[in-house]
Short mmCIF file of C-alpha atoms in Angstrom, two decimals:
data_model
loop_
_atom_site.label_atom_id
_atom_site.label_comp_id
_atom_site.label_asym_id
_atom_site.label_seq_id
_atom_site.Cartn_x
_atom_site.Cartn_y
_atom_site.Cartn_z
CA MET A 1 -9.49 -63.27 -33.33
CA LYS A 2 -5.76 -63.34 -32.53
CA ILE A 3 -3.35 -63.89 -35.42
CA LEU A 4 0.39 -64.52 -35.24
CA HIS A 5 2.62 -63.68 -38.23
CA THR A 6 6.02 -65.30 -38.76
CA SER A 7 8.21 -66.17 -41.75
CA ASP A 8 11.64 -67.16 -43.04
CA TRP A 9 12.32 -70.10 -40.74
CA HIS A 10 14.84 -71.55 -43.21
CA LEU A 11 14.71 -74.93 -41.49
CA GLY A 12 17.84 -76.91 -42.29
CA ARG A 13 20.12 -73.91 -42.80
CA SER A 14 23.67 -74.20 -41.49
CA LEU A 15 26.24 -71.53 -40.63
CA SER A 16 29.64 -72.14 -42.22
CA GLY A 17 28.90 -75.86 -42.10
CA LYS A 18 27.69 -75.79 -38.49
CA SER A 19 24.32 -77.49 -37.95
CA ARG A 20 21.58 -75.37 -36.38
CA TYR A 21 18.87 -77.93 -35.74
CA ASN A 22 19.00 -77.27 -32.00
CA GLU A 23 18.17 -73.59 -32.59
CA PHE A 24 15.30 -74.46 -34.94
CA SER A 25 13.92 -76.95 -32.43
CA LEU A 26 14.10 -74.44 -29.57
CA PHE A 27 12.42 -71.76 -31.69
CA LEU A 28 9.52 -74.02 -32.69
CA GLU A 29 9.12 -75.09 -29.05
CA TRP A 30 9.01 -71.42 -28.03
CA LEU A 31 6.57 -70.61 -30.85
CA ALA A 32 4.20 -73.41 -29.84
CA THR A 33 4.31 -72.26 -26.21
CA THR A 34 3.73 -68.63 -27.27
CA ILE A 35 0.70 -69.68 -29.32
CA GLU A 36 -0.75 -71.45 -26.29
CA GLU A 37 0.04 -68.63 -23.82
CA HIS A 38 -1.44 -65.89 -26.03
CA LYS A 39 -4.36 -68.07 -27.15
CA ILE A 40 -3.58 -67.52 -30.82
CA ASP A 41 -6.39 -68.48 -33.20
CA THR A 42 -4.44 -68.44 -36.49
CA LEU A 43 -0.78 -68.73 -37.44
CA LEU A 44 0.47 -67.20 -40.71
CA VAL A 45 3.82 -68.39 -42.10
CA ALA A 46 4.87 -66.12 -44.98
CA GLY A 47 7.30 -68.32 -46.88
CA ASP A 48 10.80 -69.79 -46.76
CA ILE A 49 9.82 -72.51 -44.33
CA PHE A 50 12.80 -74.55 -45.51
CA ASP A 51 16.20 -73.34 -46.65
CA THR A 52 16.35 -75.55 -49.74
CA THR A 53 13.91 -77.19 -52.14
CA THR A 54 15.09 -80.60 -50.89
CA PRO A 55 14.93 -80.32 -47.08
CA SER A 56 16.62 -82.94 -44.93
CA ASN A 57 14.71 -85.55 -42.94
CA LYS A 58 15.53 -83.64 -39.74
CA ALA A 59 14.11 -80.41 -41.13
CA GLN A 60 10.95 -82.18 -42.27
CA ALA A 61 10.54 -83.86 -38.89
CA LEU A 62 10.71 -80.48 -37.11
CA TYR A 63 8.10 -79.05 -39.48
CA TYR A 64 5.55 -81.86 -39.19
CA ARG A 65 6.06 -82.34 -35.45
CA PHE A 66 5.36 -78.65 -34.87
CA LEU A 67 2.21 -78.65 -37.02
CA CYS A 68 0.89 -81.75 -35.25
CA ARG A 69 1.45 -80.14 -31.86
CA ILE A 70 -0.31 -76.86 -32.55
CA SER A 71 -3.19 -78.59 -34.34
CA LYS A 72 -4.13 -79.89 -30.88
CA SER A 73 -3.85 -76.45 -29.31
CA CYS A 74 -6.05 -73.34 -29.31
CA CYS A 75 -4.72 -72.49 -32.78
CA SER A 76 -7.64 -73.31 -35.08
CA ASN A 77 -5.90 -72.58 -38.39
CA VAL A 78 -2.43 -72.38 -39.91
CA VAL A 79 -1.84 -70.74 -43.31
CA ILE A 80 1.48 -71.43 -45.03
CA ILE A 81 2.70 -69.95 -48.32
CA ALA A 82 5.82 -70.96 -50.22
CA GLY A 83 8.80 -68.62 -50.44
CA ASN A 84 11.52 -68.48 -53.06
CA HIS A 85 13.61 -71.03 -51.13
CA ASP A 86 10.75 -73.53 -50.94
CA SER A 87 9.76 -76.26 -53.37
CA PRO A 88 6.09 -75.64 -54.26
CA SER A 89 5.51 -79.30 -55.10
CA PHE A 90 7.14 -80.51 -51.88
CA LEU A 91 5.00 -78.21 -49.74
CA THR A 92 1.78 -79.12 -51.55
CA ALA A 93 2.50 -82.88 -51.56
CA SER A 94 1.10 -83.08 -48.01
CA LYS A 95 -1.58 -80.42 -48.62
CA GLU A 96 -4.60 -82.71 -48.39
CA LEU A 97 -3.33 -84.47 -45.29
CA LEU A 98 -2.47 -81.20 -43.53
CA HIS A 99 -5.87 -79.80 -44.46
CA GLU A 100 -7.36 -82.35 -42.05
CA LEU A 101 -5.39 -80.55 -39.32
CA ASN A 102 -6.71 -77.16 -40.54
CA VAL A 103 -3.32 -76.35 -42.03
CA PHE A 104 -3.75 -74.58 -45.38
CA VAL A 105 -0.78 -74.68 -47.76
CA VAL A 106 -0.43 -72.60 -50.94
CA GLY A 107 2.71 -73.57 -52.85
CA SER A 108 2.36 -71.71 -56.12
CA ALA A 109 0.08 -69.44 -58.11
CA THR A 110 -2.63 -71.12 -60.19
CA GLU A 111 -5.22 -69.93 -62.68
CA ASN A 112 -7.91 -70.56 -60.06
CA LEU A 113 -7.55 -67.69 -57.58
CA GLU A 114 -10.05 -69.40 -55.28
CA GLU A 115 -7.18 -71.68 -54.21
CA GLU A 116 -5.44 -68.66 -52.67
CA LEU A 117 -8.55 -67.50 -50.79
CA ILE A 118 -9.14 -68.90 -47.29
CA ILE A 119 -12.08 -68.06 -45.02
CA LEU A 120 -11.21 -68.24 -41.33
CA SER A 121 -14.04 -68.98 -38.94
CA LYS A 122 -14.43 -69.01 -35.18
CA GLU A 123 -17.41 -70.48 -33.41
CA ASP A 124 -18.89 -71.24 -36.86
CA ALA A 125 -18.85 -67.56 -37.86
CA PRO A 126 -16.54 -66.07 -40.54
CA ARG A 127 -13.94 -63.86 -38.88
CA ALA A 128 -11.32 -63.10 -41.53
CA ILE A 129 -10.50 -63.61 -45.20
CA ILE A 130 -6.94 -64.60 -46.09
CA CYS A 131 -5.44 -63.85 -49.51
CA ALA A 132 -2.64 -66.43 -49.31
CA VAL A 133 -0.42 -65.26 -52.18
CA PRO A 134 2.77 -67.36 -52.43
CA TYR A 135 6.07 -66.25 -53.91
CA LEU A 136 5.19 -65.29 -57.48
CA ARG A 137 7.81 -66.52 -59.91
CA ASP A 138 8.64 -64.59 -63.03
CA LYS A 139 6.70 -67.04 -65.20
CA ASP A 140 3.61 -66.63 -62.97
CA ILE A 141 3.26 -62.90 -63.58
CA ARG A 142 5.05 -62.03 -66.81
CA THR A 143 4.89 -63.31 -70.38
CA ALA A 144 8.09 -62.85 -72.36
CA LYS A 145 7.62 -60.82 -75.53
CA LEU A 146 9.84 -60.63 -78.57
CA GLY A 147 11.99 -57.52 -78.66
CA GLU A 148 11.18 -56.25 -75.16
CA THR A 149 13.89 -54.28 -73.36
CA ILE A 150 15.12 -54.77 -69.81
CA ASP A 151 12.98 -51.81 -68.72
CA ASP A 152 9.98 -53.45 -70.39
CA LYS A 153 10.61 -56.65 -68.44
CA ASN A 154 10.87 -54.73 -65.17
CA ALA A 155 7.66 -52.80 -65.85
CA ASN A 156 5.83 -56.01 -66.75
CA LEU A 157 6.96 -57.63 -63.49
CA VAL A 158 5.64 -54.71 -61.45
CA ASN A 159 2.35 -54.77 -63.35
CA GLY A 160 2.09 -58.55 -62.98
CA LEU A 161 2.56 -58.41 -59.21
CA LYS A 162 0.09 -55.54 -58.84
CA GLU A 163 -2.48 -57.24 -61.08
CA HIS A 164 -2.31 -60.48 -59.09
CA TYR A 165 -3.00 -58.68 -55.81
CA ASP A 166 -5.75 -56.60 -57.42
CA LYS A 167 -7.55 -59.73 -58.64
CA ILE A 168 -7.28 -61.73 -55.41
CA CYS A 169 -8.39 -58.73 -53.32
CA LEU A 170 -11.38 -58.05 -55.58
CA LEU A 171 -12.39 -61.66 -55.06
CA ALA A 172 -11.94 -61.25 -51.30
CA GLU A 173 -14.06 -58.09 -51.26
CA SER A 174 -16.82 -59.87 -53.15
CA ARG A 175 -16.72 -62.75 -50.71
CA ARG A 176 -16.76 -60.33 -47.76
CA GLN A 177 -19.96 -58.71 -49.03
CA GLN A 178 -21.59 -62.14 -49.12
CA LEU A 179 -20.43 -63.10 -45.61
CA GLU A 180 -20.80 -59.92 -43.56
CA THR A 181 -23.83 -59.67 -41.32
CA THR A 182 -24.76 -57.71 -38.24
CA GLU A 183 -23.54 -60.64 -36.14
CA THR A 184 -20.15 -60.99 -37.85
CA GLY A 185 -19.35 -57.28 -37.96
CA HIS A 186 -16.73 -56.03 -40.41
CA ILE A 187 -14.61 -58.94 -41.66
CA PRO A 188 -10.93 -58.00 -42.20
CA ILE A 189 -9.03 -58.94 -45.34
CA ILE A 190 -5.54 -60.23 -44.55
CA ALA A 191 -3.11 -60.70 -47.42
CA MET A 192 0.16 -62.61 -47.45
CA GLY A 193 3.17 -62.35 -49.70
CA HIS A 194 6.81 -63.24 -50.18
CA LEU A 195 8.46 -60.35 -51.98
CA PHE A 196 10.76 -57.34 -51.71
CA THR A 197 9.14 -53.95 -51.14
CA THR A 198 10.67 -50.58 -51.93
CA GLY A 199 12.77 -49.27 -49.05
CA GLY A 200 13.00 -52.63 -47.30
CA LYS A 201 16.01 -52.96 -44.98
CA THR A 202 18.52 -55.75 -45.47
CA ILE A 203 21.80 -56.67 -43.79
CA ASP A 204 25.02 -57.73 -45.49
CA GLY A 205 25.46 -61.48 -45.41
CA ASP A 206 21.83 -62.28 -44.56
CA GLY A 207 21.54 -64.55 -47.60
CA VAL A 208 18.45 -62.78 -48.97
CA ARG A 209 18.40 -63.54 -52.69
CA ASP A 210 17.25 -61.19 -55.42
CA LEU A 211 13.79 -62.34 -56.44
CA TYR A 212 13.83 -60.99 -59.97
CA VAL A 213 16.55 -60.30 -62.49
CA GLY A 214 17.28 -56.69 -63.34
CA SER A 215 16.71 -53.53 -61.32
CA LEU A 216 13.23 -54.54 -60.19
CA ALA A 217 13.30 -56.47 -56.97
CA HIS A 218 10.90 -54.17 -55.19
CA ILE A 219 7.24 -53.23 -55.26
CA GLY A 220 5.92 -50.04 -53.65
CA LYS A 221 3.48 -50.12 -50.74
CA ASP A 222 1.02 -48.13 -52.85
CA SER A 223 0.83 -51.03 -55.31
CA PHE A 224 -1.24 -53.07 -52.86
CA PRO A 225 -5.04 -52.64 -52.79
CA SER A 226 -6.39 -50.38 -50.06
CA SER A 227 -8.87 -53.10 -49.06
CA ILE A 228 -6.06 -55.02 -47.30
CA ASN A 229 -6.37 -54.56 -43.55
CA TYR A 230 -3.08 -56.33 -42.81
CA LEU A 231 -0.35 -57.63 -45.14
CA ALA A 232 1.88 -60.37 -43.70
CA LEU A 233 5.14 -60.40 -45.65
CA GLY A 234 8.14 -62.69 -45.82
CA HIS A 235 11.55 -62.59 -47.53
CA LEU A 236 13.40 -59.84 -45.66
CA HIS A 237 15.03 -61.04 -42.44
CA THR A 238 14.80 -57.74 -40.58
CA PRO A 239 11.45 -57.23 -38.77
CA GLN A 240 10.00 -53.97 -40.07
CA PRO A 241 6.92 -52.15 -41.31
CA VAL A 242 6.98 -51.01 -44.92
CA GLY A 243 7.63 -47.29 -44.72
CA SER A 244 4.85 -45.50 -42.87
CA ALA A 245 2.36 -48.32 -43.54
CA GLU A 246 2.25 -50.02 -40.16
CA HIS A 247 -0.25 -52.61 -41.41
CA ILE A 248 2.19 -53.85 -44.07
CA ARG A 249 4.92 -55.79 -42.27
CA TYR A 250 7.81 -58.19 -42.41
CA SER A 251 8.06 -60.38 -39.33
CA GLY A 252 11.68 -61.16 -40.20
CA SER A 253 13.55 -64.41 -39.61
CA PRO A 254 13.22 -65.90 -36.10
CA ILE A 255 16.93 -66.68 -35.68
CA PRO A 256 19.96 -64.77 -37.01
CA MET A 257 20.88 -66.19 -40.41
CA GLY A 258 24.43 -64.88 -40.13
CA PHE A 259 26.75 -62.79 -37.99
CA GLY A 260 25.41 -59.63 -39.62
CA GLU A 261 22.10 -60.25 -37.82
CA ALA A 262 23.73 -61.18 -34.51
CA ASN A 263 22.73 -58.01 -32.66
CA GLN A 264 19.25 -57.84 -34.15
CA GLU A 265 16.23 -58.51 -31.96
CA LYS A 266 14.12 -61.14 -33.69
CA LYS A 267 10.33 -60.93 -33.54
CA VAL A 268 6.97 -62.38 -34.45
CA VAL A 269 3.90 -60.18 -34.92
CA LEU A 270 0.63 -60.48 -33.00
CA ILE A 271 -2.43 -58.95 -34.68
CA GLU A 272 -5.92 -58.40 -33.33
CA PHE A 273 -8.74 -56.51 -35.04
CA GLU A 274 -11.26 -53.93 -33.87
CA ASN A 275 -13.81 -53.33 -36.65
CA ALA A 276 -11.20 -54.57 -39.15
CA LYS A 277 -8.58 -52.12 -37.82
CA PRO A 278 -5.41 -54.02 -36.88
CA ILE A 279 -3.93 -53.67 -33.42
CA ILE A 280 -0.31 -54.74 -33.85
CA LYS A 281 2.11 -55.96 -31.19
CA GLU A 282 5.59 -57.34 -31.72
CA LEU A 283 6.76 -60.25 -29.55
CA ALA A 284 10.51 -60.68 -29.08
CA VAL A 285 11.96 -64.08 -29.92
CA PRO A 286 14.62 -65.28 -27.43
CA CYS A 287 18.20 -65.77 -28.59
CA PHE A 288 18.87 -69.51 -28.72
CA GLN A 289 22.52 -69.35 -29.80
CA ARG A 290 24.61 -66.24 -29.31
CA LEU A 291 26.73 -65.09 -32.26
CA ILE A 292 29.60 -62.66 -31.64
CA SER A 293 31.95 -60.92 -34.08
CA ILE A 294 35.43 -59.95 -32.89
CA THR A 295 37.68 -57.70 -34.99
CA GLY A 296 41.09 -56.24 -34.26
CA SER A 297 44.71 -57.00 -33.48
CA PHE A 298 45.72 -60.28 -31.87
CA GLU A 299 45.83 -58.56 -28.48
CA ASP A 300 42.30 -57.15 -29.02
CA ILE A 301 40.98 -60.57 -29.98
CA GLN A 302 42.73 -62.27 -27.06
CA THR A 303 41.33 -59.73 -24.56
CA LYS A 304 37.77 -60.16 -25.84
CA ILE A 305 37.96 -63.96 -25.76
CA HIS A 306 39.25 -63.93 -22.17
CA GLN A 307 36.40 -61.60 -21.23
CA LEU A 308 33.87 -63.99 -22.78
CA LYS A 309 35.51 -66.97 -21.05
CA ASN A 310 35.09 -65.23 -17.70
CA GLU A 311 31.39 -64.87 -18.54
CA ASN A 312 31.18 -68.61 -19.29
CA SER A 313 29.96 -67.73 -22.76
CA SER A 314 28.99 -70.48 -25.21
CA ALA A 315 28.91 -68.13 -28.20
CA TRP A 316 29.82 -68.96 -31.76
CA LEU A 317 32.52 -66.59 -32.91
CA GLU A 318 33.39 -64.78 -36.10
CA VAL A 319 36.97 -63.56 -35.74
CA GLU A 320 38.67 -61.11 -38.10
CA TYR A 321 42.34 -60.42 -37.51
CA THR A 322 43.42 -56.98 -38.79
CA GLY A 323 46.85 -56.69 -37.20
CA LYS A 324 50.00 -55.80 -39.15
CA ASP A 325 51.96 -58.96 -38.39
CA VAL A 326 51.44 -61.99 -40.61
CA LEU A 327 50.22 -64.82 -38.36
CA SER A 328 50.14 -67.99 -40.42
CA ASN A 329 49.27 -70.08 -37.36
CA LEU A 330 46.47 -67.78 -36.14
CA HIS A 331 43.88 -70.56 -36.02
CA GLU A 332 46.05 -72.77 -33.78
CA MET A 333 46.80 -69.81 -31.47
CA LEU A 334 43.09 -69.04 -31.07
CA ILE A 335 42.16 -72.68 -30.47
CA GLU A 336 44.65 -72.74 -27.60
CA ILE A 337 43.12 -69.58 -26.09
CA LEU A 338 39.63 -71.09 -26.41
CA SER A 339 40.60 -74.29 -24.60
CA GLU A 340 38.42 -75.14 -21.58
CA SER A 341 35.65 -72.90 -22.88
CA PHE A 342 32.28 -73.58 -24.49
CA MET A 343 32.91 -71.24 -27.41
CA GLU A 344 33.66 -72.17 -31.01
CA ILE A 345 35.16 -70.23 -33.91
CA ILE A 346 32.74 -70.56 -36.81
CA GLN A 347 34.38 -68.07 -39.16
CA LEU A 348 37.98 -66.87 -39.17
CA LYS A 349 39.26 -64.07 -41.41
CA ASN A 350 42.96 -63.33 -41.50
CA ARG A 351 43.25 -59.96 -43.24
CA GLN A 352 47.01 -60.16 -43.81
CA ILE A 353 46.91 -63.63 -45.31
CA MET A 354 43.91 -62.65 -47.44
CA ASN A 355 45.70 -59.58 -48.80
CA ARG A 356 48.77 -61.65 -49.61
CA ILE A 357 46.65 -64.13 -51.56
CA ILE A 358 44.68 -61.44 -53.39
CA ASN A 359 47.83 -59.59 -54.42
CA ALA A 360 49.59 -62.76 -55.58
CA VAL A 361 49.73 -63.79 -59.22
CA THR A 362 46.89 -66.24 -59.68
CA GLN A 363 48.44 -68.36 -62.41
CA ASN A 364 47.01 -71.55 -60.90
CA GLU A 365 43.47 -70.18 -60.67
CA THR A 366 40.74 -72.75 -61.37
CA LEU A 367 36.99 -72.69 -62.00
CA ASP A 368 36.47 -73.52 -58.31
CA ASP A 369 37.81 -70.04 -57.51
CA LEU A 370 35.17 -68.31 -59.64
CA ASN A 371 31.39 -67.98 -59.57
CA PRO A 372 29.24 -68.29 -62.74
CA GLU A 373 29.00 -64.51 -63.15
CA ASP A 374 32.82 -64.21 -63.04
CA VAL A 375 33.20 -66.87 -65.72
CA PHE A 376 30.63 -65.20 -67.97
CA VAL A 377 32.30 -61.79 -67.67
CA ARG A 378 35.63 -63.36 -68.57
CA CYS A 379 34.03 -64.94 -71.62
CA LEU A 380 32.78 -61.52 -72.65
CA ASP A 381 36.31 -60.19 -72.18
CA ALA A 382 37.81 -63.04 -74.20
CA PHE A 383 35.47 -62.37 -77.12
CA GLU A 384 35.97 -58.60 -76.77
CA VAL A 385 32.24 -57.91 -76.47
CA PRO A 386 31.63 -54.11 -76.45
CA ASN A 387 30.44 -52.56 -73.18
CA GLU A 388 27.22 -51.29 -74.77
CA ASP A 389 26.18 -54.88 -75.54
CA ARG A 390 27.04 -56.35 -72.17
CA GLU A 391 24.10 -55.24 -70.00
CA GLU A 392 21.51 -57.21 -71.93
CA LEU A 393 23.77 -60.27 -72.24
CA ILE A 394 24.55 -60.29 -68.50
CA THR A 395 20.84 -59.88 -67.69
CA SER A 396 19.93 -62.79 -69.97
CA HIS A 397 22.64 -64.92 -68.37
CA LYS A 398 21.27 -64.12 -64.89
CA GLU A 399 17.76 -65.06 -66.05
CA ILE A 400 19.02 -68.46 -67.21
CA LEU A 401 20.84 -69.05 -63.91
CA LYS A 402 17.74 -68.03 -61.97
CA SER A 403 15.47 -70.38 -63.94
CA ILE A 404 17.88 -73.23 -63.23
CA HIS A 405 18.01 -72.32 -59.53
CA GLU A 406 14.22 -72.21 -59.27
CA ASP A 407 13.71 -75.51 -61.09
CA ASP A 408 11.52 -77.58 -58.75
CA LEU A 409 13.40 -80.85 -58.32
CA ASN A 410 10.42 -82.41 -56.57
CA ALA A 411 8.07 -81.84 -59.51
CA ASP A 412 7.29 -84.64 -61.95
#
């Protein structure tokens, strides 16, 4: 049985207001073709299918069109779990309909663990057991207790995550004992998850949100049951194994989510099993839209742009001017240089202008210039709250903001 692991599509995401539907469409076309060429039996999508809980009609159309296409291919099953960006109720609204296409969707944790357990069969014989664990929200794995400290909350989150995987894997092991025969051979247990593991690599500006409030955003690889033969993870955008555990992996996002990921090779993961031992191969995802960062003096920037024009580049550019002269008309100057090219400036940073603004007296500052955390800290300053009392107050404020952010707008 051949299994393909991907995650973090973030369908509908834009880059500094620039639509990326063409990239998403090209990726899904490539993915469908790859599934057919490699004769993939099962596709695993480990969360963050959409970028927001209320995806646009275009994003939804890409999603459903792709699933319809591969349901007619060699791919017998698709397993999709929700990530922290996804709306559980939106994903599960089409659950019954998609089940007819052998697409299994798990949007949120429930009391019935059987709903997270999926038996994959080929030629009417069980071939793998999937523990499809979605993104586990704080309320799914931790019960608030009166008087608990921040460290208590963090410890309870770790224990809650570990306990959930322990329970679902025990159920999978029990089911495996019932299903295994001489004909089936050893049936692998494949788990899924959308979380942050200890030591996971991130990149500045990748948009990866903290999953939990406080110091705990990570769970160690040793917290997962040893019965898992492969763990397909989502959330981190950099493709990577978790430490030395090659069978615990992030596939990463399929397209760069920002300029910080521009030079990163994107991948999906192909897994086959020999007596439940995974044989892992990474497949490189093509670059569908080149992103290039240019930093330096005006002359440096001009030279690089001319070089790219000579290459007939169609890249999207992030330009940061670091020269000493103050160029108030920098944008107009660059637009003129870019004329008769296929390139666009997506982000422009003028270091001198920025420094002038930062150093200026901000007497006309408004709420639009501040984020919620800034406002809260200023409130603490205004009421002269002692430093020793601030940590718990700031943590509580973050918890409230997070609960608002995770409110499922599609739920009843």
